[in-house]
C-alpha cells in the first residue's frame, strides 16, 4: 500500500488537473459571451443613433414644410416695439370688424324671419336710424327729439290721389284708439314728405289738419329725405309729367312704421292690415315694451349700447 501522504498529493494533483481542464473549456465560452455582449452593445448604440437621426430628420422636414411659421416667429422676435404695437392694433381692429359683421348678419336673419312671418314682430327691426328734418314751423326735428313718444311714421306726399289719404285716416284712427283704449297719450302720427319740390310747409300743415290735430309733418332737403328713405328702406320713384312740370305722380312704399319711445322700429303695418289687427299688435308691443323697461338690468342696458354702437 501507498503511504497516505502520497495519496493526498495525488488527489490535489488530480483536482489541479481538473481545474485546468475546466478552464480550458470555460475560456472559449467566456470569450464568446464577451463578443456577443460587445456586438449587442454596438447594435443597440447603432439603433439609438439611427432613431435620433430619424427624429432630427422629422424635425427638419417639419420646418421645411412650414417655413411661414418660422418666418412669422422670426419677424415677431425681430420687430421693434412700434411694429408690435401696430400689429396688435390691427388684430384688435380686425376682430371688432368681424364682430360687427356677425351682428349685422344676425340682424338681417332676424328681419328676414320677421318679414316671412307677415310683419308681426315684437322685437326691434333692423331699419331706421338717425335723421334731421324740419317741421312745418321751421323747427329742427331729429330722432333724438322724438324719443319718449310712440310714433306712427309714414312716407307720402300731399298730391297723392288715393293711397296717402287712406293711410292718413288709418293713422288718425289708430292714434285715437291708442289714446282712448290703451292710454297712450304720447302717440304721434308722423308723415315725412317724399316730394319736397311741391310739399311746402303751408301745404303740408293744411293737408294734415284735415285728418288729426296731432299729426306732425316733416320735410327737408332732397339729400336728407333720400338718406332717411334709405335707412327705412323706402322706395320712391318720380313718374313722368303729364300736363305740366308739376303734374306728376310718385310711386312709393306704402308702409307705416311703429317706433317705440327709445327710437327703435319694432313693427310695421302694410296697406291691407285690418284696424283690429293693428290695435292688437300695438297693444302687444306696448305691453312688451313696458315689461322690458321694468325688467331692464345694467347688463341689458350695456348690451343695448353695444348694439347701438355697431348698428
Coordinates of N, CA and C in Angstrom, one line a residue, residues 45-280:
X45 N -26.4 50.7 -29.7 CA -25.9 52.1 -29.9 C -26.2 52.5 -31.4
X46 N -26.1 51.6 -32.3 CA -26.4 51.9 -33.7 C -27.8 52.2 -33.9
X47 N -28.7 51.4 -33.3 CA -30.2 51.7 -33.4 C -30.6 53.0 -32.7
X48 N -29.9 53.3 -31.6 CA -30.2 54.6 -30.9 C -29.8 55.8 -31.8
X49 N -28.6 55.7 -32.4 CA -28.2 56.7 -33.3 C -29.1 56.9 -34.5
X50 N -29.5 55.7 -35.0 CA -30.5 55.8 -36.2 C -31.8 56.4 -35.8
X51 N -32.3 56.1 -34.6 CA -33.5 56.7 -34.1 C -33.4 58.2 -33.9
X52 N -32.3 58.6 -33.3 CA -32.0 60.0 -33.2 C -31.9 60.7 -34.5
X53 N -31.3 60.1 -35.5 CA -31.2 60.7 -36.8 C -32.6 60.8 -37.5
X54 N -33.5 59.8 -37.2 CA -34.8 59.9 -37.8 C -35.6 61.0 -37.1
X55 N -35.4 61.2 -35.8 CA -36.1 62.3 -35.1 C -35.6 63.7 -35.7
X56 N -34.3 63.8 -35.9 CA -33.8 65.1 -36.4 C -34.3 65.3 -37.9
X57 N -34.4 64.2 -38.6 CA -34.9 64.3 -40.0 C -36.4 64.7 -40.0
X58 N -37.2 64.1 -39.1 CA -38.6 64.5 -39.0 C -38.7 66.0 -38.6
X59 N -37.9 66.5 -37.7 CA -38.0 67.9 -37.3 C -37.6 68.8 -38.4
X60 N -36.6 68.4 -39.2 CA -36.1 69.2 -40.3 C -37.2 69.2 -41.4
X61 N -37.8 68.0 -41.6 CA -38.9 68.0 -42.6 C -40.1 68.9 -42.2
X62 N -40.4 68.9 -40.9 CA -41.5 69.7 -40.4 C -41.2 71.2 -40.6
X63 N -40.0 71.6 -40.3 CA -39.7 73.0 -40.6 C -39.6 73.4 -42.0
X64 N -39.2 72.4 -42.9 CA -39.2 72.6 -44.3 C -40.6 72.7 -44.9
X65 N -41.5 72.0 -44.3 CA -42.9 72.0 -44.8 C -43.6 73.3 -44.2
X66 N -43.2 73.9 -43.1 CA -43.8 75.0 -42.5 C -42.8 76.2 -42.4
X67 N -42.4 76.7 -43.5 CA -41.4 77.8 -43.4 C -42.1 79.1 -43.0
X68 N -43.4 79.3 -43.2 CA -44.1 80.5 -42.9 C -44.1 80.7 -41.4
X69 N -44.3 79.6 -40.6 CA -44.3 79.7 -39.2 C -43.0 80.2 -38.6
X70 N -41.9 79.7 -39.1 CA -40.6 80.1 -38.7 C -40.4 81.6 -39.1
X71 N -40.9 82.0 -40.3 CA -40.7 83.4 -40.7 C -41.5 84.3 -39.8
X72 N -42.8 83.9 -39.4 CA -43.6 84.8 -38.6 C -43.0 84.9 -37.2
X73 N -42.5 83.8 -36.7 CA -41.8 83.8 -35.3 C -40.6 84.7 -35.4
X74 N -39.8 84.6 -36.4 CA -38.6 85.4 -36.5 C -38.9 86.9 -36.8
X75 N -40.0 87.1 -37.5 CA -40.4 88.5 -37.7 C -40.9 89.2 -36.4
X76 N -41.7 88.4 -35.6 CA -42.2 88.9 -34.4 C -41.0 89.2 -33.4
X77 N -40.1 88.3 -33.4 CA -39.0 88.5 -32.4 C -38.0 89.6 -32.9
X78 N -37.9 89.8 -34.2 CA -37.1 90.9 -34.7 C -37.8 92.2 -34.8
X79 N -39.1 92.2 -34.7 CA -39.9 93.5 -34.8 C -39.6 94.4 -33.6
X80 N -39.7 95.7 -33.8 CA -39.5 96.6 -32.7 C -40.8 96.9 -31.9
X81 N -40.7 97.6 -30.9 CA -42.0 97.9 -30.1 C -43.1 98.6 -30.9
X82 N -42.7 99.5 -31.8 CA -43.7 100.2 -32.6 C -44.4 99.3 -33.6
X83 N -43.6 98.4 -34.2 CA -44.2 97.4 -35.1 C -45.2 96.5 -34.4
X84 N -44.7 96.0 -33.2 CA -45.6 95.1 -32.4 C -46.9 95.8 -32.0
X85 N -46.8 97.1 -31.7 CA -48.0 97.9 -31.3 C -48.9 98.0 -32.5
X86 N -48.4 98.2 -33.7 CA -49.2 98.3 -34.9 C -49.9 97.0 -35.2
X87 N -49.2 95.9 -35.0 CA -49.7 94.5 -35.3 C -50.9 94.3 -34.3
X88 N -50.7 94.6 -33.0 CA -51.7 94.4 -32.0 C -53.0 95.2 -32.3
X89 N -52.8 96.5 -32.7 CA -53.9 97.3 -33.1 C -54.6 96.7 -34.3
X90 N -53.9 96.2 -35.3 CA -54.5 95.6 -36.5 C -55.4 94.4 -36.1
X91 N -54.8 93.6 -35.2 CA -55.6 92.4 -34.8 C -56.9 92.8 -34.1
X92 N -56.8 93.8 -33.2 CA -58.0 94.2 -32.4 C -59.0 94.8 -33.4
X93 N -58.6 95.6 -34.3 CA -59.5 96.2 -35.3 C -60.2 95.2 -36.2
X94 N -59.4 94.2 -36.6 CA -60.0 93.1 -37.4 C -61.0 92.3 -36.6
X95 N -60.7 92.1 -35.3 CA -61.6 91.3 -34.5 C -62.9 92.1 -34.3
X96 N -62.8 93.4 -34.0 CA -64.0 94.2 -33.9 C -64.9 94.3 -35.2
X97 N -64.2 94.4 -36.3 CA -64.9 94.4 -37.6 C -65.6 93.1 -37.8
X98 N -65.0 92.0 -37.5 CA -65.6 90.7 -37.6 C -66.8 90.5 -36.7
X99 N -66.7 91.0 -35.5 CA -67.9 91.0 -34.6 C -69.0 91.9 -35.2
X100 N -68.7 93.0 -35.8 CA -69.7 93.9 -36.4 C -70.4 93.2 -37.5
X101 N -69.6 92.5 -38.3 CA -70.2 91.7 -39.5 C -71.2 90.6 -39.0
X102 N -70.8 89.9 -37.9 CA -71.6 88.9 -37.4 C -72.9 89.5 -36.8
X103 N -72.8 90.6 -36.2 CA -74.1 91.3 -35.6 C -75.0 91.7 -36.8
X104 N -74.4 92.2 -37.8 CA -75.3 92.6 -39.0 C -75.9 91.4 -39.6
X105 N -75.2 90.3 -39.7 CA -75.7 89.1 -40.3 C -76.9 88.6 -39.4
X106 N -76.7 88.6 -38.1 CA -77.7 88.2 -37.2 C -79.0 89.0 -37.3
X107 N -78.8 90.4 -37.4 CA -80.0 91.2 -37.6 C -80.7 91.0 -38.9
X108 N -79.9 90.8 -40.0 CA -80.6 90.5 -41.2 C -81.4 89.2 -41.2
X109 N -80.8 88.2 -40.6 CA -81.6 87.0 -40.5 C -82.8 87.2 -39.6
X110 N -82.7 88.0 -38.6 CA -83.9 88.3 -37.8 C -85.0 89.0 -38.5
X111 N -84.6 90.0 -39.3 CA -85.5 90.8 -40.1 C -86.2 89.9 -41.2
X112 N -85.4 89.0 -41.8 CA -85.9 88.1 -42.8 C -87.0 87.2 -42.2
X113 N -86.8 86.7 -41.0 CA -87.8 85.9 -40.3 C -89.0 86.7 -40.0
X114 N -88.8 87.9 -39.6 CA -89.9 88.8 -39.3 C -90.8 89.1 -40.6
X115 N -90.1 89.3 -41.7 CA -90.8 89.5 -42.9 C -91.6 88.3 -43.4
X116 N -91.0 87.1 -43.2 CA -91.7 85.9 -43.5 C -92.9 85.6 -42.7
X117 N -92.9 86.1 -41.4 CA -94.0 85.9 -40.5 C -95.1 86.9 -40.7
X118 N -95.0 87.7 -41.7 CA -96.1 88.6 -42.1 C -96.1 89.9 -41.4
X119 N -95.0 90.3 -40.8 CA -94.8 91.7 -40.2 C -95.2 91.7 -38.7
X120 N -95.6 90.6 -38.1 CA -95.9 90.6 -36.7 C -94.7 90.4 -35.9
X121 N -94.1 91.5 -35.4 CA -92.9 91.4 -34.7 C -93.0 92.0 -33.3
X122 N -92.2 91.5 -32.4 CA -92.2 92.0 -31.0 C -90.8 92.5 -30.6
X123 N -89.9 92.4 -31.4 CA -88.6 93.0 -31.1 C -88.2 94.1 -31.9
X124 N -87.0 94.5 -32.0 CA -86.5 95.6 -32.8 C -86.2 95.1 -34.2
X125 N -86.5 96.0 -35.2 CA -86.2 95.7 -36.6 C -85.0 96.5 -37.1
X126 N -84.3 95.9 -37.9 CA -83.0 96.5 -38.4 C -83.3 97.5 -39.5
X127 N -84.2 98.5 -39.2 CA -84.4 99.6 -40.2 C -84.4 100.9 -39.3
X128 N -84.4 102.0 -40.0 CA -84.3 103.2 -39.3 C -83.0 103.7 -38.9
X129 N -82.9 104.8 -38.2 CA -81.6 105.4 -37.8 C -81.8 106.9 -37.6
X130 N -80.7 107.5 -37.5 CA -80.7 109.0 -37.2 C -81.1 109.7 -38.4
X131 N -81.8 110.9 -38.2 CA -82.2 111.8 -39.3 C -82.3 113.2 -38.7
X132 N -82.4 114.1 -39.6 CA -82.5 115.5 -39.2 C -83.4 116.2 -40.3
X133 N -84.6 116.6 -39.9 CA -85.5 117.3 -40.8 C -86.1 118.5 -40.1
X134 N -87.1 119.1 -40.7 CA -87.8 120.2 -40.1 C -89.3 120.0 -40.1
X135 N -90.0 120.6 -39.1 CA -91.4 120.5 -39.2 C -92.0 121.7 -39.9
X136 N -93.3 121.9 -39.9 CA -93.9 123.0 -40.7 C -93.7 124.3 -40.1
X137 N -93.2 124.4 -38.9 CA -92.9 125.7 -38.2 C -91.4 126.1 -38.4
X138 N -90.6 125.2 -39.0 CA -89.2 125.5 -39.2 C -88.3 125.0 -38.1
X139 N -88.9 124.3 -37.2 CA -88.1 123.7 -36.1 C -87.3 122.5 -36.5
X140 N -86.1 122.3 -36.1 CA -85.3 121.1 -36.4 C -85.8 120.0 -35.6
X141 N -86.1 118.9 -36.3 CA -86.6 117.7 -35.7 C -85.6 116.5 -36.0
X142 N -85.1 115.8 -35.0 CA -84.2 114.7 -35.1 C -84.9 113.5 -34.5
X143 N -84.2 112.4 -34.6 CA -84.7 111.2 -34.0 C -84.6 111.3 -32.4
X144 N -83.6 112.1 -32.0 CA -83.5 112.2 -30.5 C -84.6 113.1 -29.9
X145 N -85.0 114.1 -30.7 CA -86.1 115.0 -30.1 C -87.4 114.3 -30.0
X146 N -87.6 113.2 -30.8 CA -88.9 112.5 -30.8 C -88.9 111.3 -29.8
X147 N -87.8 111.1 -29.2 CA -87.7 110.0 -28.2 C -88.6 110.3 -27.0
X148 N -89.2 109.2 -26.5 CA -90.1 109.4 -25.4 C -91.6 109.3 -25.8
X149 N -91.8 109.1 -27.2 CA -93.1 109.1 -27.7 C -93.2 107.8 -28.6
X150 N -94.4 107.3 -28.7 CA -94.7 106.2 -29.7 C -95.1 106.9 -31.0
X151 N -94.4 106.5 -32.1 CA -94.6 107.1 -33.4 C -95.2 106.2 -34.4
X152 N -96.1 106.7 -35.2 CA -96.5 106.0 -36.4 C -95.9 106.8 -37.6
X153 N -94.9 106.3 -38.2 CA -94.2 107.0 -39.3 C -94.6 106.5 -40.7
X154 N -94.9 107.5 -41.5 CA -95.3 107.2 -42.9 C -94.6 108.1 -43.9
X155 N -94.2 107.6 -45.0 CA -93.6 108.4 -46.1 C -94.6 108.6 -47.2
X156 N -95.0 109.8 -47.5 CA -96.0 110.1 -48.5 C -95.9 111.5 -49.1
X157 N -96.9 112.0 -49.8 CA -96.9 113.3 -50.3 C -98.3 113.8 -50.5
X158 N -98.5 115.1 -50.4 CA -99.9 115.7 -50.3 C -100.6 115.6 -51.6
X159 N -100.0 115.4 -52.8 CA -100.6 115.3 -54.1 C -101.0 113.9 -54.4
X160 N -100.9 113.0 -53.5 CA -101.3 111.6 -53.7 C -102.8 111.5 -53.8
X161 N -103.3 110.9 -54.9 CA -104.7 110.9 -55.1 C -105.6 110.1 -54.2
X162 N -105.1 108.9 -53.8 CA -106.0 108.0 -53.0 C -105.3 107.2 -51.9
X163 N -104.0 106.7 -52.1 CA -103.4 105.9 -51.1 C -103.0 106.6 -49.9
X164 N -102.4 107.8 -50.1 CA -101.9 108.5 -48.9 C -103.1 109.0 -48.0
X165 N -104.2 109.6 -48.6 CA -105.3 109.9 -47.7 C -105.9 108.7 -47.0
X166 N -105.9 107.6 -47.6 CA -106.4 106.4 -46.9 C -105.5 106.1 -45.7
X167 N -104.1 106.2 -45.9 CA -103.2 105.9 -44.8 C -103.3 107.0 -43.7
X168 N -103.5 108.2 -44.1 CA -103.7 109.3 -43.1 C -104.9 109.0 -42.2
X169 N -106.0 108.6 -42.8 CA -107.2 108.3 -42.0 C -106.9 107.1 -41.0
X170 N -106.2 106.1 -41.5 CA -105.9 104.9 -40.7 C -105.0 105.3 -39.5
X171 N -104.0 106.2 -39.8 CA -103.1 106.6 -38.7 C -103.8 107.4 -37.7
X172 N -104.7 108.3 -38.1 CA -105.5 109.1 -37.2 C -106.4 108.3 -36.3
X173 N -107.1 107.3 -37.0 CA -108.0 106.4 -36.2 C -107.2 105.6 -35.2
X174 N -106.1 105.0 -35.6 CA -105.3 104.3 -34.6 C -104.7 105.1 -33.5
X175 N -104.4 106.4 -33.8 CA -104.0 107.3 -32.7 C -105.1 107.5 -31.7
X176 N -106.3 107.7 -32.2 CA -107.5 107.9 -31.2 C -107.7 106.7 -30.4
X177 N -107.7 105.5 -31.0 CA -107.9 104.3 -30.3 C -106.8 104.1 -29.2
X178 N -105.6 104.3 -29.6 CA -104.5 104.2 -28.6 C -104.6 105.1 -27.4
X179 N -105.1 106.3 -27.7 CA -105.3 107.3 -26.6 C -106.4 106.9 -25.8
X180 N -107.5 106.4 -26.4 CA -108.7 106.1 -25.6 C -108.7 104.8 -24.9
X181 N -108.2 103.7 -25.6 CA -108.3 102.4 -25.0 C -107.0 102.0 -24.3
X182 N -105.9 102.4 -24.9 CA -104.6 102.0 -24.3 C -103.9 103.0 -23.4
X183 N -104.5 104.2 -23.4 CA -103.9 105.2 -22.5 C -102.6 105.8 -23.1
X184 N -102.4 105.7 -24.4 CA -101.1 106.2 -25.0 C -101.4 107.7 -25.4
X185 N -101.2 108.6 -24.5 CA -101.3 110.0 -24.8 C -100.1 110.5 -25.5
X186 N -99.0 109.7 -25.5 CA -97.7 110.2 -26.2 C -97.5 109.5 -27.5
X187 N -98.6 109.2 -28.2 CA -98.6 108.6 -29.5 C -98.8 109.7 -30.6
X188 N -97.8 109.8 -31.5 CA -97.8 110.9 -32.5 C -97.7 110.3 -33.9
X189 N -98.7 110.6 -34.8 CA -98.6 110.2 -36.2 C -97.7 111.2 -36.9
X190 N -96.8 110.7 -37.7 CA -95.8 111.5 -38.4 C -95.8 111.1 -39.9
X191 N -95.8 112.2 -40.7 CA -95.7 112.0 -42.2 C -94.5 112.7 -42.7
X192 N -93.6 112.0 -43.4 CA -92.4 112.6 -44.0 C -92.7 112.7 -45.5
X193 N -92.6 113.9 -46.0 CA -92.9 114.1 -47.4 C -91.7 113.6 -48.3
X194 N -92.1 112.9 -49.4 CA -91.1 112.5 -50.3 C -91.1 113.3 -51.6
X195 N -91.9 114.4 -51.5 CA -92.0 115.4 -52.6 C -91.7 116.8 -52.1
X196 N -90.4 117.1 -51.8 CA -90.1 118.4 -51.3 C -90.3 119.5 -52.3
X197 N -90.3 119.3 -53.5 CA -90.5 120.3 -54.5 C -91.9 121.0 -54.4
X198 N -92.9 120.2 -54.2 CA -94.3 120.7 -54.2 C -94.8 120.8 -52.8
X199 N -94.4 120.0 -51.8 CA -94.9 120.0 -50.5 C -94.2 121.1 -49.6
X200 N -94.7 122.2 -49.6 CA -94.1 123.3 -48.8 C -94.7 123.2 -47.4
X201 N -94.1 123.9 -46.4 CA -94.7 123.8 -45.0 C -96.1 124.2 -44.9
X202 N -96.6 125.2 -45.6 CA -98.0 125.6 -45.6 C -98.9 124.5 -46.2
X203 N -98.5 123.9 -47.3 CA -99.3 122.9 -47.9 C -99.4 121.6 -47.0
X204 N -98.3 121.3 -46.4 CA -98.3 120.1 -45.5 C -99.2 120.3 -44.3
X205 N -99.1 121.5 -43.7 CA -99.8 121.8 -42.5 C -101.3 121.8 -42.8
X206 N -101.7 122.4 -43.9 CA -103.1 122.4 -44.3 C -103.6 121.0 -44.6
X207 N -102.8 120.2 -45.3 CA -103.2 118.8 -45.6 C -103.4 118.0 -44.4
X208 N -102.5 118.0 -43.4 CA -102.6 117.2 -42.3 C -103.7 117.6 -41.3
X209 N -104.0 118.8 -41.3 CA -105.0 119.3 -40.4 C -106.4 118.7 -40.6
X210 N -106.6 118.1 -41.8 CA -107.9 117.5 -42.1 C -108.0 116.1 -41.5
X211 N -106.9 115.5 -41.0 CA -107.0 114.1 -40.6 C -106.9 114.0 -39.1
X212 N -106.0 114.7 -38.5 CA -105.8 114.6 -37.0 C -105.0 115.8 -36.5
X213 N -105.4 116.3 -35.3 CA -104.7 117.5 -34.8 C -103.2 117.2 -34.3
X214 N -103.0 116.0 -34.0 CA -101.6 115.6 -33.5 C -100.6 115.3 -34.6
X215 N -101.1 115.3 -35.9 CA -100.2 115.0 -37.0 C -99.0 115.9 -37.0
X216 N -97.8 115.3 -37.3 CA -96.6 116.0 -37.4 C -96.0 115.8 -38.8
X217 N -95.9 116.9 -39.5 CA -95.3 116.8 -40.9 C -93.9 117.2 -40.9
X218 N -93.1 116.4 -41.6 CA -91.6 116.7 -41.7 C -91.2 116.8 -43.1
X219 N -90.3 117.8 -43.4 CA -89.8 118.0 -44.7 C -88.3 118.4 -44.5
X220 N -87.6 118.5 -45.7 CA -86.2 118.9 -45.6 C -85.6 118.9 -47.0
X221 N -84.3 119.0 -47.1 CA -83.6 118.9 -48.3 C -83.7 117.5 -49.0
X222 N -83.5 117.5 -50.3 CA -83.6 116.3 -51.0 C -82.6 115.2 -50.5
X223 N -81.4 115.6 -50.2 CA -80.4 114.6 -49.7 C -80.8 114.1 -48.3
X224 N -81.4 114.9 -47.5 CA -81.8 114.4 -46.1 C -83.0 113.5 -46.2
X225 N -83.9 113.8 -47.1 CA -85.0 112.8 -47.3 C -84.6 111.5 -48.0
X226 N -83.7 111.7 -48.9 CA -83.2 110.4 -49.6 C -82.4 109.6 -48.6
X227 N -81.6 110.2 -47.7 CA -80.9 109.4 -46.7 C -81.9 108.7 -45.7
X228 N -82.9 109.4 -45.3 CA -83.9 108.8 -44.4 C -84.6 107.7 -45.1
X229 N -85.0 107.8 -46.4 CA -85.7 106.8 -47.1 C -84.8 105.5 -47.2
X230 N -83.5 105.7 -47.4 CA -82.6 104.5 -47.5 C -82.5 103.8 -46.1
X231 N -82.5 104.6 -45.0 CA -82.4 104.0 -43.7 C -83.7 103.2 -43.4
X232 N -84.8 103.7 -43.8 CA -86.1 103.0 -43.6 C -86.5 102.0 -44.7
X233 N -85.6 101.9 -45.7 CA -85.9 101.0 -46.9 C -87.2 101.4 -47.6
X234 N -87.3 102.6 -47.8 CA -88.5 103.1 -48.5 C -88.1 103.4 -50.0
X235 N -89.0 102.9 -50.9 CA -88.8 103.1 -52.3 C -89.6 104.2 -52.8
X236 N -89.1 105.1 -53.6 CA -89.8 106.2 -54.2 C -89.3 106.4 -55.6
X237 N -90.2 106.7 -56.5 CA -89.8 107.0 -57.9 C -90.7 108.0 -58.5
X238 N -90.1 109.0 -59.2 CA -90.9 110.0 -59.8 C -91.4 109.7 -61.2
X239 N -92.7 109.8 -61.4 CA -93.2 109.5 -62.7 C -93.1 110.6 -63.7
X240 N -93.5 110.3 -64.9 CA -93.4 111.3 -66.0 C -94.5 112.4 -65.8
X241 N -94.1 113.6 -66.1 CA -95.1 114.7 -66.0 C -96.0 114.7 -67.2
X242 N -97.3 115.0 -66.9 CA -98.3 115.0 -67.9 C -98.6 116.4 -68.5
X243 N -99.5 117.1 -67.9 CA -99.9 118.4 -68.4 C -98.9 119.5 -68.1
X244 N -98.1 119.4 -67.1 CA -97.2 120.4 -66.7 C -96.0 119.9 -65.9
X245 N -95.0 120.7 -65.6 CA -93.8 120.2 -64.9 C -94.1 119.7 -63.5
X246 N -95.2 120.2 -62.9 CA -95.6 119.8 -61.5 C -96.7 118.8 -61.5
X247 N -97.1 118.3 -62.7 CA -98.2 117.4 -62.8 C -97.6 116.0 -62.9
X248 N -97.2 115.4 -61.8 CA -96.6 114.0 -61.8 C -97.0 113.3 -60.6
X249 N -96.9 112.0 -60.6 CA -97.2 111.1 -59.5 C -95.9 110.4 -59.1
X250 N -95.9 110.2 -57.8 CA -94.7 109.4 -57.2 C -95.2 108.0 -56.8
X251 N -94.4 107.1 -57.2 CA -94.6 105.7 -56.8 C -93.7 105.5 -55.5
X252 N -94.3 104.9 -54.5 CA -93.5 104.8 -53.2 C -94.0 103.6 -52.4
X253 N -93.3 103.3 -51.4 CA -93.6 102.2 -50.4 C -94.8 102.6 -49.5
X254 N -95.7 101.8 -49.4 CA -96.9 102.1 -48.5 C -96.8 101.3 -47.3
X255 N -96.1 101.8 -46.3 CA -95.9 101.1 -45.0 C -95.9 102.1 -43.9
X256 N -96.5 101.8 -42.8 CA -96.5 102.6 -41.6 C -95.5 101.9 -40.6
X257 N -94.6 102.6 -40.0 CA -93.6 102.1 -39.1 C -94.0 102.5 -37.7
X258 N -93.9 101.5 -36.8 CA -94.2 101.7 -35.4 C -92.9 101.8 -34.6
X259 N -92.7 102.9 -34.0 CA -91.4 103.2 -33.3 C -91.7 103.4 -31.8
X260 N -90.9 102.8 -31.0 CA -91.1 102.8 -29.5 C -90.5 104.1 -28.9
X261 N -90.7 104.4 -27.7 CA -90.1 105.6 -27.1 C -88.6 105.6 -27.0
X262 N -87.9 104.5 -27.3 CA -86.5 104.5 -27.3 C -86.0 104.8 -28.7
X263 N -86.9 105.1 -29.7 CA -86.5 105.4 -31.0 C -86.2 104.2 -31.9
X264 N -86.6 103.0 -31.5 CA -86.4 101.8 -32.3 C -87.6 101.4 -33.0
X265 N -87.5 101.0 -34.3 CA -88.6 100.4 -35.0 C -88.9 99.0 -34.5
X266 N -90.1 98.8 -34.1 CA -90.5 97.5 -33.5 C -91.6 96.8 -34.3
X267 N -92.2 97.5 -35.3 CA -93.2 96.8 -36.1 C -93.6 97.7 -37.3
X268 N -94.4 97.2 -38.1 CA -94.9 98.0 -39.3 C -96.2 97.4 -39.7
X269 N -97.0 98.3 -40.4 CA -98.3 97.9 -40.9 C -98.4 98.1 -42.4
X270 N -98.7 97.1 -43.1 CA -98.9 97.2 -44.5 C -100.3 97.8 -44.8
X271 N -100.5 98.0 -46.1 CA -101.7 98.7 -46.5 C -103.0 97.9 -46.2
X272 N -102.9 96.6 -46.4 CA -104.1 95.7 -46.3 C -104.3 95.2 -44.9
X273 N -103.6 95.8 -43.9 CA -103.8 95.3 -42.5 C -105.1 95.9 -41.9
X274 N -105.9 95.0 -41.3 CA -107.1 95.4 -40.7 C -106.8 96.3 -39.4
X275 N -107.8 97.1 -39.1 CA -107.6 98.0 -38.0 C -107.5 97.3 -36.7
X276 N -108.3 96.2 -36.5 CA -108.3 95.5 -35.3 C -107.0 94.8 -35.1
X277 N -106.4 94.3 -36.2 CA -105.1 93.6 -36.1 C -104.0 94.7 -35.7
X278 N -104.2 95.9 -36.2 CA -103.2 96.9 -35.8 C -103.3 97.3 -34.4
X279 N -104.5 97.3 -33.9 CA -104.7 97.7 -32.4 C -104.1 96.5 -31.6
X280 N -104.4 95.3 -31.9 CA -103.9 94.2 -31.2 C -102.3 94.1 -31.2

